[in-house]
Each structure stands twice: as C-alpha cells, then as structure tokens.
CSV table of C-alpha atoms and ligand atoms in Angstrom, one decimal:
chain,number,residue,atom,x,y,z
A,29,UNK,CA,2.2,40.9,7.1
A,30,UNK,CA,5.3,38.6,7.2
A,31,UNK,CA,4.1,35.1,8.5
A,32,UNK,CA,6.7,32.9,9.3
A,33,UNK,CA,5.8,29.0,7.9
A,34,UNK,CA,7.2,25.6,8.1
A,35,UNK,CA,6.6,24.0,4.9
A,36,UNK,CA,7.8,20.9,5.0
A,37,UNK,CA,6.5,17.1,3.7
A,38,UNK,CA,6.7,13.9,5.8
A,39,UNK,CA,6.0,10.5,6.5
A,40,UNK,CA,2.8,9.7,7.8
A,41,UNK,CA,4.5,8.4,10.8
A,42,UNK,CA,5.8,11.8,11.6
A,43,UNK,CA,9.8,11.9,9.6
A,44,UNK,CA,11.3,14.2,6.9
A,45,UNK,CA,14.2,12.3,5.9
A,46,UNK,CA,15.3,8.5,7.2
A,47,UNK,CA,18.4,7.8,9.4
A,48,UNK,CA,20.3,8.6,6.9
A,49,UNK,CA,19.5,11.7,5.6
A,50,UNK,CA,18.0,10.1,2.5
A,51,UNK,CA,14.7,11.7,0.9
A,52,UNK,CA,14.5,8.7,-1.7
A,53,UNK,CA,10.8,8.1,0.4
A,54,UNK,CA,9.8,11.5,-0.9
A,55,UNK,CA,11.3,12.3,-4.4
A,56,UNK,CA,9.7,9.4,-6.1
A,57,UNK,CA,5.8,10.1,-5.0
A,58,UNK,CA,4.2,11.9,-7.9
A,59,UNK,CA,3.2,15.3,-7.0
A,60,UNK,CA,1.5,17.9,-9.1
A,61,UNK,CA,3.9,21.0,-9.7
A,62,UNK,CA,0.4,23.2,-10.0
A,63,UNK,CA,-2.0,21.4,-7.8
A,64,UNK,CA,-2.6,22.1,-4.0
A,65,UNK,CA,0.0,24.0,-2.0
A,66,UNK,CA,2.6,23.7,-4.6
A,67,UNK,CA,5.8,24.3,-4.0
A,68,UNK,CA,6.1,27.0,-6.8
A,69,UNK,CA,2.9,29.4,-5.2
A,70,UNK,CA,4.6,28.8,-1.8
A,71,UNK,CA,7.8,30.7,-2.4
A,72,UNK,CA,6.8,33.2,-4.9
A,73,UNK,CA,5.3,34.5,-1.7
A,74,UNK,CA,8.8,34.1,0.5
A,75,UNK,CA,11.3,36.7,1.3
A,76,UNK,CA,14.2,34.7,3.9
A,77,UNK,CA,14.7,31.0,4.3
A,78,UNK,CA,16.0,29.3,7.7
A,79,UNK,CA,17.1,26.5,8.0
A,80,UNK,CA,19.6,24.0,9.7
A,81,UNK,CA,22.7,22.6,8.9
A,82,UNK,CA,21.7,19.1,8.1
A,83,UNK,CA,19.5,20.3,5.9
A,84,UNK,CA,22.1,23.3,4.0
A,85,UNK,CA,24.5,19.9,3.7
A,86,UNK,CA,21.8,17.7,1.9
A,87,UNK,CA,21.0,20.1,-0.3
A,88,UNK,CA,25.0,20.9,-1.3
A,89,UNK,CA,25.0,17.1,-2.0
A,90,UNK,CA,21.6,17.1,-3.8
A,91,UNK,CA,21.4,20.7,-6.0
A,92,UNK,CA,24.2,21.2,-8.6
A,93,UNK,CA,22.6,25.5,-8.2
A,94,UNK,CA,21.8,26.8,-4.6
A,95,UNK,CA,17.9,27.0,-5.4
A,96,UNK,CA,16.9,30.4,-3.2
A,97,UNK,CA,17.4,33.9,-4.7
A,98,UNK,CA,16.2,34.9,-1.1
A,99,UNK,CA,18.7,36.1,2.0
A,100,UNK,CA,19.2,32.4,3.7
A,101,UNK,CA,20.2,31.7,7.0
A,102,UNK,CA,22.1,28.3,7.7
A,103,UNK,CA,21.9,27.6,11.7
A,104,UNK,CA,25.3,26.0,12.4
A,105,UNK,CA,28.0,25.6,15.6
A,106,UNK,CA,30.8,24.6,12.7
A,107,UNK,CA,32.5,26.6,9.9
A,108,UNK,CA,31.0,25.4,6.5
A,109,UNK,CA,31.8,26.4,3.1
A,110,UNK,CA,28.8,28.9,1.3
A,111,UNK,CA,27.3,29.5,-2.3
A,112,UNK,CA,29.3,31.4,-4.9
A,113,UNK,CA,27.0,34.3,-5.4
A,114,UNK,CA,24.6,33.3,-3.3
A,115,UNK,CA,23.3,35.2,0.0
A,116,UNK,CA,23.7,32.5,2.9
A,117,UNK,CA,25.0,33.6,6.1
A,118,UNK,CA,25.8,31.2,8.5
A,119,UNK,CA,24.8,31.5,12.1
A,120,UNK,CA,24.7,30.1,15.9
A,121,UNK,CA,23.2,33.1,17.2
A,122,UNK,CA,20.2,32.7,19.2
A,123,UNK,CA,16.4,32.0,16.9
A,124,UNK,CA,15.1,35.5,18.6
A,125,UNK,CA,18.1,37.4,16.7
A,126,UNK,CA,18.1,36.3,13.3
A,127,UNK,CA,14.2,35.7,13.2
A,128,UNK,CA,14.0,39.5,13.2
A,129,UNK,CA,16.8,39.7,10.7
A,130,UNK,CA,15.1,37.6,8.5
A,131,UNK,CA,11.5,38.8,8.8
A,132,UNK,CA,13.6,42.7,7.9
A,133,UNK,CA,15.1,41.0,5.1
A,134,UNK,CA,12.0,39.3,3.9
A,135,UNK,CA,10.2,42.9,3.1
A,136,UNK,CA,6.5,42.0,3.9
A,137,UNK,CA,7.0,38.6,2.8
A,138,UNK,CA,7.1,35.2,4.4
A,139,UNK,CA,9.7,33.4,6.1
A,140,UNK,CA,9.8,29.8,5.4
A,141,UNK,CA,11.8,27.5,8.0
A,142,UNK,CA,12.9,24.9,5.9
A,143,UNK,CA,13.7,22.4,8.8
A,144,UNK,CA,14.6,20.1,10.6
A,145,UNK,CA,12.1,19.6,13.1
A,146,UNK,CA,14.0,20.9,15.9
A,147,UNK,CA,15.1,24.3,14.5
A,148,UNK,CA,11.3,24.7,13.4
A,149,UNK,CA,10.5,23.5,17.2
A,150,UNK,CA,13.0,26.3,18.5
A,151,UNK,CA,11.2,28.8,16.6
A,152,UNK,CA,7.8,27.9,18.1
A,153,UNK,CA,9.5,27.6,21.2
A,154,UNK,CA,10.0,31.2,20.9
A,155,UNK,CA,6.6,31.6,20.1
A,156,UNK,CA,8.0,33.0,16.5
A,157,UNK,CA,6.2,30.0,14.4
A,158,UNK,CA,2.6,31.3,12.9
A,159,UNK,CA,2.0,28.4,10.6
A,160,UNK,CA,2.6,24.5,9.2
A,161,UNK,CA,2.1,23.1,6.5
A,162,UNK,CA,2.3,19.6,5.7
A,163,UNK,CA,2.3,17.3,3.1
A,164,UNK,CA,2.1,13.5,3.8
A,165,UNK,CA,3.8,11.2,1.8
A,166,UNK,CA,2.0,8.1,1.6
A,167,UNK,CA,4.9,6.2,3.4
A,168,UNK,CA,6.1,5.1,6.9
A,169,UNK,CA,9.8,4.7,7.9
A,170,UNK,CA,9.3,4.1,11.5
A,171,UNK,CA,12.6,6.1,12.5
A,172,UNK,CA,14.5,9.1,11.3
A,173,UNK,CA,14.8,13.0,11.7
A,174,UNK,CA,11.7,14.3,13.4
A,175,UNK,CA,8.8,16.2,11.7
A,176,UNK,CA,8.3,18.4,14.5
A,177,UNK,CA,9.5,17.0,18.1
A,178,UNK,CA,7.5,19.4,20.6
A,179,UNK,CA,3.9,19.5,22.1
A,180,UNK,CA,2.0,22.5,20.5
A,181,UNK,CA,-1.7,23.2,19.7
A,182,UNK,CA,-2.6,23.5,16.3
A,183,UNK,CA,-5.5,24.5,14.3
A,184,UNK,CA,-6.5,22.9,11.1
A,185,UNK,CA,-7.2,25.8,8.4
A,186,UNK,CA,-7.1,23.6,5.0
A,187,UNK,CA,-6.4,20.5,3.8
A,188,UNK,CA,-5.9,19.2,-0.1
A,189,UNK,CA,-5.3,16.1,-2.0
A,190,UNK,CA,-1.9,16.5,-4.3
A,191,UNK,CA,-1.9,13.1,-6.5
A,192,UNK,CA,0.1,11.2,-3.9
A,193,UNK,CA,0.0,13.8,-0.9
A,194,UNK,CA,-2.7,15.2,1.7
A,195,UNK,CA,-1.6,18.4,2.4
A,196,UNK,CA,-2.4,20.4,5.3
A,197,UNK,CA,-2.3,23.8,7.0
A,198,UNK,CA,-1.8,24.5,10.7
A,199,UNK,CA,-2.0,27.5,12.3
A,200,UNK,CA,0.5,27.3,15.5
A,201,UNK,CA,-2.0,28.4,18.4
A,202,UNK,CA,-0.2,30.5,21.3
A,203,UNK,CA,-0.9,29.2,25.0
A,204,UNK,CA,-3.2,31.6,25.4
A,205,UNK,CA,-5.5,30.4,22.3
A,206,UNK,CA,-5.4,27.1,23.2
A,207,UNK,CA,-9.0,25.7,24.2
A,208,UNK,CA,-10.8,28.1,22.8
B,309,NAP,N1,11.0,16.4,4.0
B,309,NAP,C1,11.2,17.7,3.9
B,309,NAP,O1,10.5,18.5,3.4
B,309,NAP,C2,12.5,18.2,4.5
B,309,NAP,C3,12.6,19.5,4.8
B,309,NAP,C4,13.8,20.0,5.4
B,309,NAP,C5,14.8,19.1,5.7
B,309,NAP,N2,14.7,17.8,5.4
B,309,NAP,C6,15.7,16.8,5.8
B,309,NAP,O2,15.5,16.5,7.1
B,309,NAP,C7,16.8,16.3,7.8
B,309,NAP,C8,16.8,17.3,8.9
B,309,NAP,O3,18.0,17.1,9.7
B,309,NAP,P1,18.1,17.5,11.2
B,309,NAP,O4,16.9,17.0,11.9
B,309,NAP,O5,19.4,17.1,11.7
B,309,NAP,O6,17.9,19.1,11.3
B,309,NAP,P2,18.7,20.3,10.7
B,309,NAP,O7,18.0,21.5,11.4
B,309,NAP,O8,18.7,20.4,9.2
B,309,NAP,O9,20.2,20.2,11.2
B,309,NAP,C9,20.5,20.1,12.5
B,309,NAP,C10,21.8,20.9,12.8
B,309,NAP,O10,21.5,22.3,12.6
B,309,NAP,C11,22.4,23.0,13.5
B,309,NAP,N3,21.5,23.8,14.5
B,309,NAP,C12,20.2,23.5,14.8
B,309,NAP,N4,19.8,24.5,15.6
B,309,NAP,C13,20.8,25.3,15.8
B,309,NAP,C14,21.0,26.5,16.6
B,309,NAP,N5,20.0,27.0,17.3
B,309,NAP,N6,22.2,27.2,16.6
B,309,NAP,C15,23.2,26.7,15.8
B,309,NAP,N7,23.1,25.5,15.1
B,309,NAP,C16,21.9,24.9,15.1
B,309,NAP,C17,23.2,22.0,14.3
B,309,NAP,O11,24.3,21.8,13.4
B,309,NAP,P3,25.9,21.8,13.9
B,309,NAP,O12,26.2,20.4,13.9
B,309,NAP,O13,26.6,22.5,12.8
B,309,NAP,O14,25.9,22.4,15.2
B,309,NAP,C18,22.3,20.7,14.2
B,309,NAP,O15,23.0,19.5,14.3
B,309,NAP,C19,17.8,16.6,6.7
B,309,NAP,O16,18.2,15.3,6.2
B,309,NAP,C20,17.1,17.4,5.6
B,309,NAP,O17,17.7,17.2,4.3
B,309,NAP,C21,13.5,17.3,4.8
C-alpha cells in the first residue's frame, strides 16, 4: 500500500538548509551509501516525488541531471522552467488534488515529499502524511528553513546510527490515535 513519507535530513536544532538555501552543513558529514535508511533502499521503493519550489530551484543549481526517473510534482505560484526529458509538472493546485495524482502515478509505491517543512506540514495538515524519517546531522545552525513547522504526534518506529547521522522513523499519528 502506497505510504506517503517525508525523508528528509536536518540539524539537530530542527533546519534542512540555512538562511540561505545552502546544504554545505549536510553534504560534508560522512554518511554510508549502504548503512541504515540509505538513500538508495529509500527510493528504489518510490513511485512520485513532491516537492516545493525552493527546493526544485536548489536542486537546478546543484544537479548537472534531474536525479528522479519518477512522475515529480514542483508546488509553485510562479512559471519556472522544467527538465528536458524529464516528467515534472508544476503545480499550485491544492495538496488534496495532486496527493491523489501522485499516489495514482506512484503504482503501489511510495510517495516521498521531498520538502520543505511547510509543504510536508500541508500534507499532514491534510492528514495525507503516514510517515518521517529523519536523519540528524550532527550540527546546529540556530536559524533557517524549518524541518517541520507544525504540532503533530508522532510515534517512534526505529532508529539507526549512519556514521555521522542518527536516523529515525516516525509514524505521523492521526488525532484520533493520539494518547493511546
Ligand atoms: N535537508 C534536506 O534533506 C532537504 C530536503 C528538502 C529540501 N531541502 C532544502 O530546504 C529548503 C526548503 O525551502 P523552503 O522551506 O522554502 O520550502 P520549499 O517547499 O522547497 O519551497 C517553498 C515554496 O514552494 C512553493 N509552495 C509551497 N507550498 C505551495 C502550495 N501549496 N502551492 C503552491 N506553491 C507552494 C512556494 O513557492 P512560490 O514562491 O513559487 O510560490 C513556496 O515559496 C531548500 O533550500 C531545499 O533545498 C533540504
């Protein structure tokens, strides 16, 4: 069954990129390409991507290739420029809408909401977010773009050392599970 998952990796104090967009914090932490919830197992097992502009726009800057053979979805109010060859459709319409477009698309598979914070919160909002998982980079920055700015009730399912990184995984609990 199609789960939809925010994998994401942040500061301990709670950022995934500083105030200016830079991931410099994270790319230089080693990290085992085979250990604990790597990267690689994660989206062998993903059929859509969502994400927000901010994010679409540091990876233009950052990827010479667009790195997703999956159908991507680019949340956006502006016109910007896609992927030769590449399946990215660009979207304002509401989280509801394209969540079910996505979890069609993705076959069975997972959806992964790439971030930010806010677009992962919008999904949860819409009680459309099943699971987190974090890894912590073993650095603080004290300000910059939100890990995940909303009050939700999580469960704890696993965590993992990867050489730098404690990784965890969250299942998003819906009001009604909450205190049990
Ligand atoms: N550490 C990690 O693992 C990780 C993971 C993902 C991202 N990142 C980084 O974290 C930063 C995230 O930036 P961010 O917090 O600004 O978030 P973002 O979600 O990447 O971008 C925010 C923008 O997305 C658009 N957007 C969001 N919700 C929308 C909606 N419902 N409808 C239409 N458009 C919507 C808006 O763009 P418009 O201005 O076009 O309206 C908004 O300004 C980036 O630097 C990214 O590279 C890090």
């Amino acid at each position: 069954m199609t789960r939809t998952i925010y994998y994401v990796a942040s500061t301990l104090d709670g950022f995934i990129a500083d105030q200016q967009h830079s991931l410099d914090w994270l790319i230089k932490q080693d990290i085992d390409q085979h250990g604990a919830m790597n990267y690689n197992e994660f989206i062998a097992g993903v059929g859509a991507v969502l994400m927000g502009a901010a994010t679409y726009e540091w990876l233009r800057r950052h990827q010479t290739e667009w790195p997703y053979t999956q159908p991507s979805w680019v949340f956006t109010h502006r016109d910007l420029t896609g992927v030769d060859g590449a399946d990215i459709r660009f979207t304002s319409a509401p989280v509801v809408e394209v969540h079910a477009e996505a979890v069609e698309a993705a076959n069975g598979q997972d959806v992964w909401v790439v971030g930010g914070g806010d677009l992962a919160g919008q999904f949860a909002d819409a009680g459309l977010l099943d699971e987190i998982v974090v890894s912590y980079a073993p650095v603080t920055l004290g300000a910059g773009a939100p890990l995940l700015p909303r009050r939700l009730d999580l469960r704890l399912r696993e965590t993992a050392r990867n050489e730098a990184f404690v990784a965890a995984r969250y299942d998003v609990l819906a009001t009604g599970d909450r205190g049990r």
